Amino acid sequence: MKAARPTVQDRFTQLLFAATSCWAAVAHGGGIQTLEVVEVTGSESHDLVGVASAASEGNVTARQLANRPLLRPAEVLEVVPGLIVSQHSGDGKANQYYLRGFNLDHGTDFATSLMGVPVNMPTHAHGQGYSDLQFLIPELVDSMQYRKGPYAAEAGDFASAGAASIDYVRTLAQDFAELSVGSRSYRRALLAGSSDVADGRLLYALEWSGNKGPWSMPENLDKLNGLLRYSQGTRANGWSVAAMAYTAKWAATDQVPLRAVEAGLISRYGNLDASDGGRTHRYSLSGEWSRKDERGWLRGNVYAMDYGLNLWSNFTYCTLGCDPGPGDQFEQEDRRQVYGFNLAQTWYGDWLAQGTDFTLGLQSRLDDIGKLGLYTTTARQRWGTVAQDRVRERSISFYAESQVQWLDWLRSSVGWRKDFYRFDVSADTPANSGKVDASIGSPKLSLIFGPWHKTEYYLNMGYGFHSNDARGIAVKTNPDFRDAGFGTPVEGSTPLVRTKGYEVGVRSALIPGLQTSLSLWQLDIASELVFSGDAGTTEPSFPSKRTGIEWANYWMPNPATIVDADLSISKARYTRVDDSVPGDHVPGAIRKVASVGVSYDAGGKWSGGARLRYFGPRPLIEDDSVRSKGSTLVNLRAGYRIDARMKLFLDVLNAFNRKVSDIDYYYASQLSGEGAAVNDIHTHPSEPRSLRLSLRIGF
């Protein structure tokens, strides 16, 4: 019988196996047993002793989220110890994130993905690494794996402070419809279920939500979200295909100057431009597959996405004049298609010591940005073009990582990553067009000692990076006609900005039911220029160093109760500044974060959860003379099972009605009637106490 021709997958496996054999022979040769294969999924196990490579990584299960009260979808990320999710605009815009001494803006140094599809957007109209998770459906989240620091070879752009990989369920225990109503015209409807189709399972979900919010100008959020996912087999040995569609439109109350509130010109929830807001869409098709046995693990995914955003903002109000005058509103427009894939092969072998696994990976992404526009507008009507560009940004990345169990009490993880980028900008200002190639290498090393008495110790070191906006890389002249420096030469940004991370940590599961971890860390970022999407120009930044300590605890005193408590303290400083900067504090850098939560569900009539979150003060200017205030919020959830198919939930958000800020900035703005711009704190308040009642009906 004629032998079957090898498939592309077989050829790829053979090629990677040959490369690995050569590497093993040259490096060390020989060996004994294989490393234990551990697949971390959405199971109830949180004992990562013997599994994790760092004290600051973890796994989150669906059960942790089931009784967690959420104001916004992206708040599922707050299960990552030390991470804060806030907002300074409408609920259709990406949230603001804080972690490890960073004001991450909308995601610059924290990478997120859903079902293998990246969420962060490079060279985005509003902000580099823009991570909009408003399309997330929390009820479908099955697991989330997170890492902090640049220590994992598979994590590349935007992952210096950390990364979170979220996966949806493939099947639901019970199909359901859920209807929610709440304060200030909050409405939400969710239909979700799964069914057998052919040899697999079809998961479906359809969500609609609307909200006016507490704002003097109603937000009028209108969000529609859908998902279809077909899968066969398991995550380890199977495949799935997913289609997602999301659209939203909203009116926004952005941050406002404190002086306007204190003078009574507007209320705490007022606004200064009633035409701010936006609309967005995100459509994607993706597929993933995995094949795993005692010899190795081959997995990969592909994705294609169509994305769009129109965002109208006015942060300075009247510096261009309001009476008469057009005002300072501007529009940012983003239209792109995104294509990419990830492919990795891991071999489990007995080449070294007590066991070895070796991974080779290949990743690629193309952002074909057909329109990237910045326009001056009045009441959403364009009257000028600051910049209108087309960008094609490509990347291809290779990585290798080897984990070796040298002794019963010593294992290591050594990795290397190489990223290649091409930035191709076609600008409406010809001088700002151009092509730039860049590459960067990132070594990684982790040493794990133990376990002794169910306790492990970790040493982690690694290099990482984040990319800069392609427009800022290619720019040569200032395109902003609103600026006094219009047309003057400017220096382009560094394409790929180096980061270096170090960490010492310990993780213990010595006490039954309790897992605790403690880490001391440092993260350095090289000098850079950054591109401001709001202004269309590059702005100077400086090299910085962040250090901190994190303590995370997860405790199950009994099978029905989960308690978690986290504390994070960090310090962020510029390591070099010039005479234009009055100090070395990094504005907006988070200092202290603490959270405590408890959830209870014994399978009876009642269930519930409570969370307290402390968001500490931040410096708003380099000399720390202006600071934001800290905030403490408490959210509550109570659940009541009416019968086997019906359940009621009541969420009480900001239960003690604290009048605190969601976010604070310090910059110059000009109100109508003021003769010049004034430096002031600009604030976006947290929403007042809100009640939300939900009825879930299973079928």
XYZ file of C-alpha atoms in Angstrom:
699
model
C 0.000 0.000 0.000
C 1.298 3.447 -0.874
C 2.244 5.483 2.191
C 0.138 8.558 2.907
C 1.793 11.879 2.143
C 2.778 13.806 5.272
C 0.529 16.711 6.113
C 1.720 20.282 6.654
C 1.235 19.706 10.382
C 3.399 16.542 10.229
C 6.153 18.395 8.338
C 6.096 21.250 10.841
C 6.312 18.798 13.747
C 9.208 16.928 12.101
C 11.064 20.177 11.456
C 10.655 21.408 15.026
C 11.590 17.995 16.442
C 14.792 17.977 14.373
C 15.692 21.452 15.598
C 15.009 20.428 19.176
C 17.108 17.259 18.887
C 20.043 19.291 17.606
C 19.623 21.833 20.414
C 19.478 19.087 23.044
C 22.488 17.239 21.652
C 24.642 20.330 21.441
C 23.547 21.738 24.801
C 23.678 18.724 27.103
C 22.502 15.430 25.697
C 21.231 12.519 27.735
C 18.513 12.690 30.367
C 16.114 10.692 32.466
C 12.421 11.236 33.149
C 10.046 13.729 31.547
C 8.591 16.671 33.391
C 5.108 16.181 34.738
C 2.582 17.534 32.242
C 0.171 19.901 33.960
C -2.625 21.640 32.057
C -3.966 24.668 33.920
C -7.603 25.197 32.932
C -10.749 26.400 34.584
C -10.666 23.742 37.262
C -11.142 24.456 40.947
C -7.488 23.800 41.743
C -5.502 26.881 42.755
C -2.476 25.056 44.111
C 0.186 26.219 41.637
C 3.089 24.987 43.731
C 5.098 22.786 41.375
C 3.395 24.334 38.326
C 3.951 28.108 38.257
C 7.202 29.761 37.179
C 6.655 32.943 39.196
C 4.900 34.001 42.386
C 2.964 36.642 40.447
C 1.154 34.373 38.002
C -2.171 32.713 38.601
C -5.314 31.091 37.314
C -8.866 32.359 37.784
C -11.915 30.112 37.536
C -15.508 30.780 36.588
C -16.543 30.090 40.171
C -14.565 33.110 41.380
C -16.585 35.340 39.058
C -20.027 33.797 39.643
C -20.833 35.886 42.736
C -18.651 38.882 41.979
C -20.592 42.176 41.568
C -19.397 44.046 38.466
C -20.086 47.601 37.356
C -18.346 47.081 33.983
C -17.384 43.955 31.985
C -13.638 44.676 32.154
C -13.748 44.545 35.954
C -13.246 40.798 35.669
C -9.574 41.809 35.341
C -9.605 43.029 38.934
C -9.229 39.406 40.003
C -5.588 40.011 39.031
C -4.016 41.136 42.341
C -3.096 44.815 42.277
C -4.955 45.676 39.068
C -7.479 48.547 38.992
C -10.064 49.163 36.264
C -11.530 52.673 36.032
C -13.156 54.957 33.465
C -12.899 58.611 32.463
C -15.488 58.618 29.697
C -18.534 56.739 28.433
C -19.100 53.000 28.808
C -18.417 52.328 25.139
C -14.821 53.448 25.393
C -11.954 51.261 26.624
C -11.362 51.415 30.357
C -8.362 52.905 32.114
C -6.061 50.328 33.743
C -3.549 50.586 36.606
C -0.991 47.974 37.673
C 2.502 47.768 39.179
C 3.153 51.493 39.424
C 1.702 52.161 35.972
C -1.113 54.294 34.773
C -1.497 51.913 31.845
C -3.774 54.365 30.020
C -6.002 52.076 27.944
C -3.613 49.103 27.955
C -0.133 50.132 26.771
C 1.790 47.682 28.975
C -0.861 45.094 29.836
C -1.708 42.568 27.123
C -5.147 40.952 27.001
C -6.637 38.284 24.749
C -9.936 36.416 24.466
C -10.026 32.887 23.026
C -6.555 33.503 21.625
C -7.517 36.740 19.837
C -5.524 39.797 20.994
C -7.514 42.755 22.287
C -4.782 45.444 22.359
C -4.547 47.663 19.274
C -1.170 49.042 18.147
C -1.073 52.451 16.423
C -4.592 53.164 17.617
C -6.393 56.447 17.000
C -6.806 57.135 20.720
C -3.931 55.385 22.504
C -1.161 52.885 21.949
C -2.180 49.374 23.005
C -5.869 50.370 23.292
C -7.612 47.426 24.986
C -11.407 47.666 24.725
C -13.050 44.825 26.686
C -16.579 46.242 26.610
C -17.578 43.292 24.382
C -16.699 40.759 27.101
C -19.603 38.679 28.476
C -18.601 37.835 32.080
C -21.123 34.980 32.425
C -19.280 33.067 29.680
C -15.779 33.341 31.146
C -14.485 29.868 31.995
C -10.911 30.692 32.986
C -8.326 33.438 32.987
C -4.603 32.929 33.256
C -2.503 35.936 34.153
C 1.173 36.723 34.396
C 3.049 39.801 35.534
C 6.414 40.982 34.336
C 8.277 40.140 31.091
C 9.299 36.594 32.091
C 7.366 34.384 29.640
C 8.727 33.889 26.126
C 5.296 33.577 24.515
C 4.231 37.074 25.712
C 5.427 39.914 23.480
C 4.161 43.401 22.751
C 2.334 45.273 25.533
C 3.038 42.551 28.153
C 5.785 44.211 30.227
C 3.612 44.922 33.269
C 1.502 41.822 32.732
C -0.827 39.820 30.526
C -4.172 38.071 30.890
C -5.523 35.327 28.649
C -9.297 34.830 28.927
C -11.210 31.830 27.622
C -14.945 31.306 27.249
C -16.713 28.076 28.073
C -17.305 25.584 25.286
C -20.517 24.270 26.744
C -22.986 25.462 29.380
C -24.479 23.263 32.081
C -27.833 24.935 31.439
C -29.128 27.249 28.742
C -30.481 30.484 30.186
C -31.997 33.881 29.597
C -31.177 36.728 31.967
C -32.985 40.059 32.270
C -31.582 42.934 34.343
C -32.903 46.347 35.329
C -31.327 48.940 37.544
C -30.860 52.487 38.665
C -30.884 55.282 36.101
C -32.429 53.259 33.277
C -29.933 50.414 33.307
C -31.252 47.518 31.182
C -29.603 44.327 30.004
C -30.801 41.160 28.301
C -28.642 38.077 27.782
C -29.521 34.829 26.050
C -26.921 32.039 26.173
C -26.889 28.314 25.583
C -25.163 25.361 23.998
C -26.375 22.363 22.055
C -25.047 19.254 20.322
C -24.436 19.742 16.606
C -22.951 16.874 14.590
C -19.987 15.630 16.652
C -19.446 18.869 18.548
C -21.039 21.577 20.651
C -22.403 24.927 19.518
C -22.233 27.749 22.067
C -24.313 30.847 21.378
C -24.912 34.122 23.175
C -26.722 37.365 22.389
C -26.488 40.399 24.648
C -28.088 43.848 24.556
C -27.602 46.548 27.148
C -28.497 50.196 27.600
C -27.827 52.759 30.308
C -28.376 56.463 30.907
C -26.086 56.608 33.928
C -25.985 59.281 36.646
C -24.772 61.990 34.271
C -26.598 65.290 33.718
C -26.430 64.474 30.028
C -27.777 60.896 29.673
C -25.192 58.453 28.351
C -27.761 56.592 26.237
C -25.481 53.596 25.840
C -26.755 51.170 23.200
C -24.687 47.968 23.025
C -25.308 44.805 21.004
C -23.050 41.792 21.347
C -23.147 38.291 19.859
C -21.133 35.065 19.898
C -21.168 31.717 18.101
C -18.567 29.092 19.002
C -18.437 25.561 17.624
C -16.043 23.078 19.173
C -15.114 19.419 19.059
C -13.014 17.460 21.513
C -11.328 19.068 24.502
C -9.013 22.013 24.936
C -6.053 19.626 25.017
C -7.198 17.525 22.056
C -9.712 19.301 19.908
C -10.559 22.450 18.005
C -13.020 25.313 17.955
C -14.180 28.106 15.658
C -15.672 31.330 17.014
C -17.442 34.317 15.474
C -17.991 37.470 17.535
C -19.817 40.681 16.672
C -20.063 43.810 18.802
C -21.396 47.324 18.200
C -21.950 50.242 20.579
C -22.777 53.932 20.568
C -22.887 56.353 23.474
C -22.745 59.951 24.683
C -19.824 60.662 26.992
C -19.300 62.775 30.067
C -15.519 63.023 30.140
C -13.419 64.330 33.015
C -14.243 67.920 33.999
C -12.197 70.657 35.749
C -12.618 70.722 39.495
C -12.946 74.521 39.480
C -16.104 74.286 37.360
C -17.729 71.971 39.915
C -16.595 73.999 42.938
C -17.863 77.246 41.354
C -21.266 75.692 40.686
C -20.985 76.028 36.916
C -21.808 72.333 36.562
C -22.863 69.579 38.945
C -20.639 66.735 40.071
C -22.052 64.691 37.177
C -22.187 67.547 34.684
C -20.352 68.076 31.410
C -18.978 70.917 29.303
C -19.586 69.521 25.823
C -22.877 67.725 25.251
C -21.743 66.317 21.911
C -18.859 64.152 23.205
C -19.256 60.405 22.711
C -18.561 57.691 20.228
C -19.480 54.625 18.250
C -17.483 51.460 17.681
C -17.657 47.973 16.228
C -15.588 44.813 16.398
C -16.266 41.739 14.229
C -13.965 38.725 14.400
C -13.614 35.165 13.183
C -11.088 32.894 14.858
C -10.106 29.261 15.145
C -7.905 27.278 17.507
C -6.746 23.691 17.717
C -4.661 21.524 20.025
C -3.168 18.035 19.967
C -1.507 16.722 23.122
C -0.124 13.415 24.353
C 2.713 12.116 26.513
C 5.296 13.080 23.870
C 4.293 16.662 23.131
C 1.762 19.357 22.518
C 1.027 21.097 19.219
C -1.378 24.040 19.308
C -2.237 27.099 17.308
C -4.838 29.673 16.462
C -5.707 32.046 13.625
C -7.866 35.153 13.627
C -9.259 37.891 11.406
C -10.959 41.039 12.637
C -12.709 44.136 11.341
C -12.615 47.076 13.740
C -13.824 50.658 13.755
C -14.060 53.594 16.138
C -15.231 57.202 15.945
C -14.552 59.063 19.170
C -15.432 62.700 19.929
C -13.665 64.303 22.909
C -13.134 67.758 24.367
C -10.621 67.882 27.207
C -9.551 71.566 27.095
C -12.869 73.191 26.066
C -12.182 76.736 24.861
C -8.489 77.338 24.154
C -9.542 77.929 20.515
C -12.361 80.186 21.675
C -16.007 79.388 22.389
C -17.855 82.760 22.310
C -17.392 83.005 19.384
C -15.139 80.195 18.301
C -15.269 76.516 17.410
C -14.183 75.094 20.783
C -11.623 72.339 21.286
C -13.562 69.201 20.414
C -11.772 66.695 18.188
C -12.647 63.412 16.522
C -10.443 60.336 16.307
C -11.252 57.759 13.651
C -9.866 54.237 13.309
C -10.728 51.752 10.568
C -8.695 48.563 10.306
C -8.552 44.892 9.527
C -6.379 42.649 11.671
C -5.003 39.221 10.713
C -2.762 36.935 12.680
C -1.789 33.502 13.920
C 0.068 31.771 16.747
C 1.686 28.363 16.441
C 3.676 26.442 19.066
C 5.093 22.958 19.547
C 6.198 21.597 22.912
C 8.150 18.365 23.310
C 8.252 16.419 26.559
C 11.509 14.549 26.788
C 14.104 12.909 29.000
C 17.135 14.703 27.612
C 18.245 16.392 30.809
C 18.244 15.727 34.546
C 14.843 14.600 35.809
C 12.890 15.847 32.835
C 12.714 18.519 30.160
C 10.167 20.176 27.967
C 11.079 22.425 25.078
C 8.846 24.810 23.142
C 9.267 26.552 19.814
C 6.719 29.152 18.783
C 5.877 31.364 15.830
C 3.557 34.390 15.948
C 2.555 36.925 13.314
C 0.158 39.850 13.068
C -0.831 42.378 10.414
C -2.797 45.541 11.189
C -4.017 47.001 7.892
C -5.265 50.408 9.027
C -7.134 51.960 6.135
C -7.921 55.215 7.926
C -6.359 56.768 10.983
C -7.750 60.262 11.339
C -7.570 63.184 13.746
C -10.030 65.993 12.995
C -11.100 69.225 14.663
C -14.848 69.255 15.200
C -17.669 71.275 16.690
C -20.742 69.327 17.849
C -19.349 66.326 15.917
C -19.075 68.319 12.672
C -15.598 68.344 11.134
C -14.017 71.684 10.255
C -10.344 70.770 9.999
C -7.994 67.831 9.450
C -4.945 67.548 11.692
C -3.817 64.247 10.189
C -5.280 61.466 8.090
C -2.995 58.512 7.577
C -2.927 54.946 6.313
C -0.732 52.479 8.177
C 0.308 48.878 7.620
C 2.033 47.418 10.660
C 3.446 43.899 10.435
C 5.202 41.748 12.986
C 6.617 38.258 13.079
C 8.004 36.706 16.239
C 9.913 33.557 17.090
C 10.412 32.222 20.578
C 11.965 29.246 22.307
C 11.614 28.156 25.902
C 13.048 25.221 27.817
C 11.943 24.010 31.242
C 14.228 21.572 33.056
C 13.717 19.718 36.357
C 17.351 19.533 37.432
C 16.802 18.160 40.942
C 13.828 17.374 43.127
C 14.139 20.895 44.525
C 15.372 22.848 41.480
C 13.844 23.597 38.096
C 14.493 26.316 35.557
C 12.844 28.042 32.631
C 15.059 29.659 30.017
C 13.583 31.507 27.057
C 14.435 33.728 24.140
C 12.133 35.813 21.993
C 12.886 37.724 18.794
C 10.419 40.208 17.308
C 10.623 41.808 13.847
C 8.454 44.790 12.904
C 7.798 46.818 9.791
C 5.979 50.145 10.104
C 4.650 51.572 6.819
C 2.994 54.995 7.086
C 1.298 56.881 4.238
C 0.514 60.301 5.705
C -1.431 63.211 4.272
C 1.645 65.261 5.155
C 4.185 63.648 2.766
C 7.131 64.434 5.023
C 5.585 62.202 7.697
C 5.345 59.154 5.445
C 7.903 56.398 5.519
C 8.857 52.800 6.212
C 10.786 51.742 9.284
C 12.066 48.262 10.150
C 12.931 47.316 13.716
C 13.729 44.211 15.725
C 14.386 43.359 19.332
C 15.544 40.291 21.270
C 14.241 39.395 24.715
C 15.961 36.783 26.925
C 14.098 35.265 29.907
C 15.227 33.276 32.933
C 13.334 31.808 35.882
C 14.712 29.633 38.682
C 12.320 27.769 40.964
C 13.470 26.262 44.260
C 11.488 23.668 46.192
C 8.902 22.693 47.077
C 9.734 22.353 50.719
C 6.712 21.914 52.961
C 4.456 22.886 50.020
C 6.405 26.123 49.537
C 8.361 27.280 46.474
C 10.756 30.168 45.903
C 11.252 32.022 42.621
C 13.892 34.158 40.930
C 12.733 35.784 37.677
C 14.532 38.010 35.196
C 13.479 39.038 31.748
C 13.571 41.591 28.968
C 10.406 42.776 27.247
C 9.195 45.683 25.138
C 6.285 47.657 23.845
C 5.937 49.068 20.366
C 5.297 52.736 19.720
C 2.686 54.271 17.434
C 3.818 53.977 13.793
C 2.895 57.623 13.128
C 5.211 58.762 15.907
C 8.007 56.599 14.532
C 7.787 58.038 11.008
C 6.950 61.660 11.918
C 9.385 64.415 10.885
C 7.309 67.602 11.160
C 4.574 68.681 13.577
C 1.237 68.251 11.703
C -0.939 69.974 14.334
C -2.038 73.385 13.039
C -3.507 74.122 16.494
C -0.003 74.101 17.958
C 2.484 76.980 17.951
C 5.114 74.546 16.692
C 3.117 73.638 13.563
C 5.420 72.587 10.739
C 8.596 72.542 12.825
C 10.907 69.499 12.768
C 10.236 66.850 15.422
C 12.103 63.739 16.488
C 10.513 60.373 15.792
C 9.765 57.854 18.546
C 11.823 54.770 19.293
C 10.055 51.920 17.407
C 10.443 49.202 20.077
C 11.016 50.325 23.659
C 13.053 48.041 25.897
C 11.833 46.993 29.340
C 13.670 44.937 31.977
C 12.021 43.114 34.842
C 13.285 41.399 38.007
C 11.334 39.536 40.653
C 11.888 37.511 43.812
C 8.898 35.602 45.134
C 7.510 32.845 47.306
C 4.321 30.784 47.045
C 2.997 28.521 49.790
C 0.122 26.091 50.176
C 1.266 24.913 53.607
C -2.025 25.757 55.327
C -4.867 23.567 53.990
C -7.219 25.575 51.779
C -4.962 28.654 51.696
C -2.577 29.656 48.942
C -0.501 32.746 49.555
C 2.170 34.404 47.429
C 4.556 37.276 48.030
C 6.714 38.994 45.416
C 9.261 41.809 45.311
C 9.673 43.231 41.817
C 11.363 45.909 39.725
C 10.609 47.072 36.175
C 12.803 49.468 34.187
C 11.727 51.223 30.984
C 14.217 52.801 28.585
C 14.066 56.407 27.450
C 11.535 57.029 24.737
C 9.338 59.477 22.920
C 5.633 58.705 22.874
C 2.974 59.616 20.338
C -0.084 61.479 21.599
C -3.146 60.398 19.653
C -5.086 63.355 21.063
C -2.641 65.859 19.597
C -1.144 63.972 16.666
C 2.407 64.756 17.811
C 5.214 63.131 19.767
C 5.781 64.078 23.378
C 8.909 63.474 25.494
C 9.092 60.879 28.202
C 12.010 59.715 30.300
C 13.559 56.470 31.510
C 11.831 55.199 34.626
C 12.117 52.592 37.347
C 9.255 50.982 39.216
C 9.656 48.823 42.304
C 7.105 47.215 44.556
C 5.782 44.415 46.704
C 2.660 42.316 46.197
C 0.926 39.952 48.567
C -1.923 37.779 47.281
C -4.060 35.276 49.202
C -6.706 32.792 48.128
C -8.507 30.826 50.865
C -11.295 28.243 50.851
C -12.187 27.673 54.513
C -14.914 25.278 53.351
C -16.220 24.066 49.970
C -18.879 26.802 49.836
C -16.753 29.840 50.681
C -13.963 31.663 48.843
C -11.998 34.481 50.444
C -9.320 36.498 48.670
C -7.208 39.375 49.968
C -4.514 41.280 48.087
C -2.146 44.147 48.838
C 0.132 45.937 46.374
C 2.552 48.795 47.112
C 4.740 50.336 44.412
C 7.036 53.266 43.742
C 7.533 54.839 40.291
C 10.315 57.336 39.558
C 11.979 58.794 36.508
C 15.660 57.896 36.547
C 16.618 60.894 34.411
C 14.793 64.147 33.613
C 15.640 67.506 32.038
C 15.169 71.074 33.248
C 11.602 71.223 31.914
C 10.407 68.733 34.539
C 10.044 69.847 38.195
C 10.593 66.445 39.793
C 11.055 62.712 39.297
C 7.584 61.358 40.188
C 5.732 59.627 37.353
C 2.318 61.350 37.061
C -0.641 59.027 37.553
C 1.498 56.139 38.814
C -0.437 53.943 41.199
C 1.057 53.514 44.700
C -1.240 51.402 46.865
C -3.992 48.959 45.992
C -5.813 46.659 48.389
C -8.837 44.424 47.961
C -10.755 41.949 50.073
C -13.551 39.754 48.816
C -15.727 36.865 49.917
C -18.213 34.728 48.024
C -20.551 32.016 49.256
C -22.556 29.372 47.416
C -23.413 26.074 49.088
C -25.917 25.112 46.414
C -28.883 26.099 48.561
C -31.362 28.940 48.299
C -28.958 31.775 49.101
C -25.610 32.817 47.666
C -23.701 36.055 47.487
C -20.511 38.025 47.453
C -18.952 41.208 48.797
C -15.879 43.157 47.709
C -13.917 46.066 49.093
C -11.436 47.849 46.823
C -8.964 50.537 47.911
C -7.387 52.679 45.176
C -4.630 54.813 46.710
C -3.586 58.423 45.998
C -1.411 59.159 42.964
C 0.943 62.038 42.105
C -0.552 64.138 39.288
C 2.569 66.203 38.611
C 6.266 65.371 38.678
C 7.081 67.198 41.932
C 4.164 65.492 43.755
C 2.736 68.883 44.735
C -0.650 67.947 43.267
C -2.098 64.554 44.159
C -5.312 62.679 43.655
C -7.235 61.418 46.649
C -7.591 57.745 47.457
C -10.898 55.929 47.172
C -12.566 52.969 48.830
C -15.555 51.274 47.236
C -17.706 48.364 48.403
C -19.852 46.279 46.051
C -22.349 43.620 47.165
C -24.255 40.785 45.505
C -27.048 38.576 46.880
C -28.517 35.615 45.004
C -31.721 33.663 45.694
C -32.691 30.401 43.940
C -36.431 30.365 43.370
C -36.286 26.835 42.003
C -33.975 24.646 39.930
C -34.449 26.886 36.873
C -34.874 30.394 38.252
C -32.557 32.614 40.268
C -32.647 36.258 41.359
C -29.563 38.451 41.811
C -29.365 41.848 43.481
C -26.199 43.900 43.017
C -25.508 46.967 45.145
C -22.639 48.920 43.574
C -20.835 51.591 45.599
C -22.925 50.366 48.509
C -21.922 53.211 50.854
C -22.453 55.889 48.169
C -18.889 57.187 48.441
C -18.279 60.450 46.573
C -14.859 59.625 45.191
C -13.118 59.934 41.846
C -12.805 57.208 39.258
C -9.853 59.066 37.798
C -7.975 62.374 38.173
C -5.656 64.278 35.825
C -3.819 67.594 36.118
C -3.428 69.792 33.051
C -4.399 73.175 31.592
C -7.850 73.942 30.204
C -9.865 77.054 29.475
C -13.530 77.561 30.310
C -15.837 79.900 28.460
C -15.211 83.409 29.769
C -11.699 82.689 31.045
C -9.003 84.782 29.416
C -6.337 82.080 29.459
C -5.821 78.393 30.133
C -5.699 77.365 33.805
C -3.898 74.396 35.350
C -6.386 72.353 37.337
C -7.352 68.870 38.467
C -9.748 67.288 36.013
C -11.873 64.551 37.521
C -14.345 61.864 36.557
C -16.466 60.799 39.541
C -17.259 57.239 40.476
C -20.873 56.383 39.922
C -23.128 56.799 42.984
C -24.892 53.904 44.677
C -26.632 51.793 42.045
C -29.014 48.852 42.364
C -29.308 46.168 39.692
C -31.827 43.331 39.833
C -31.414 40.318 37.541
C -33.622 37.309 36.881
C -32.023 34.237 35.306
C -34.291 31.574 33.831
C -32.773 28.253 32.818
C -34.241 26.044 30.129
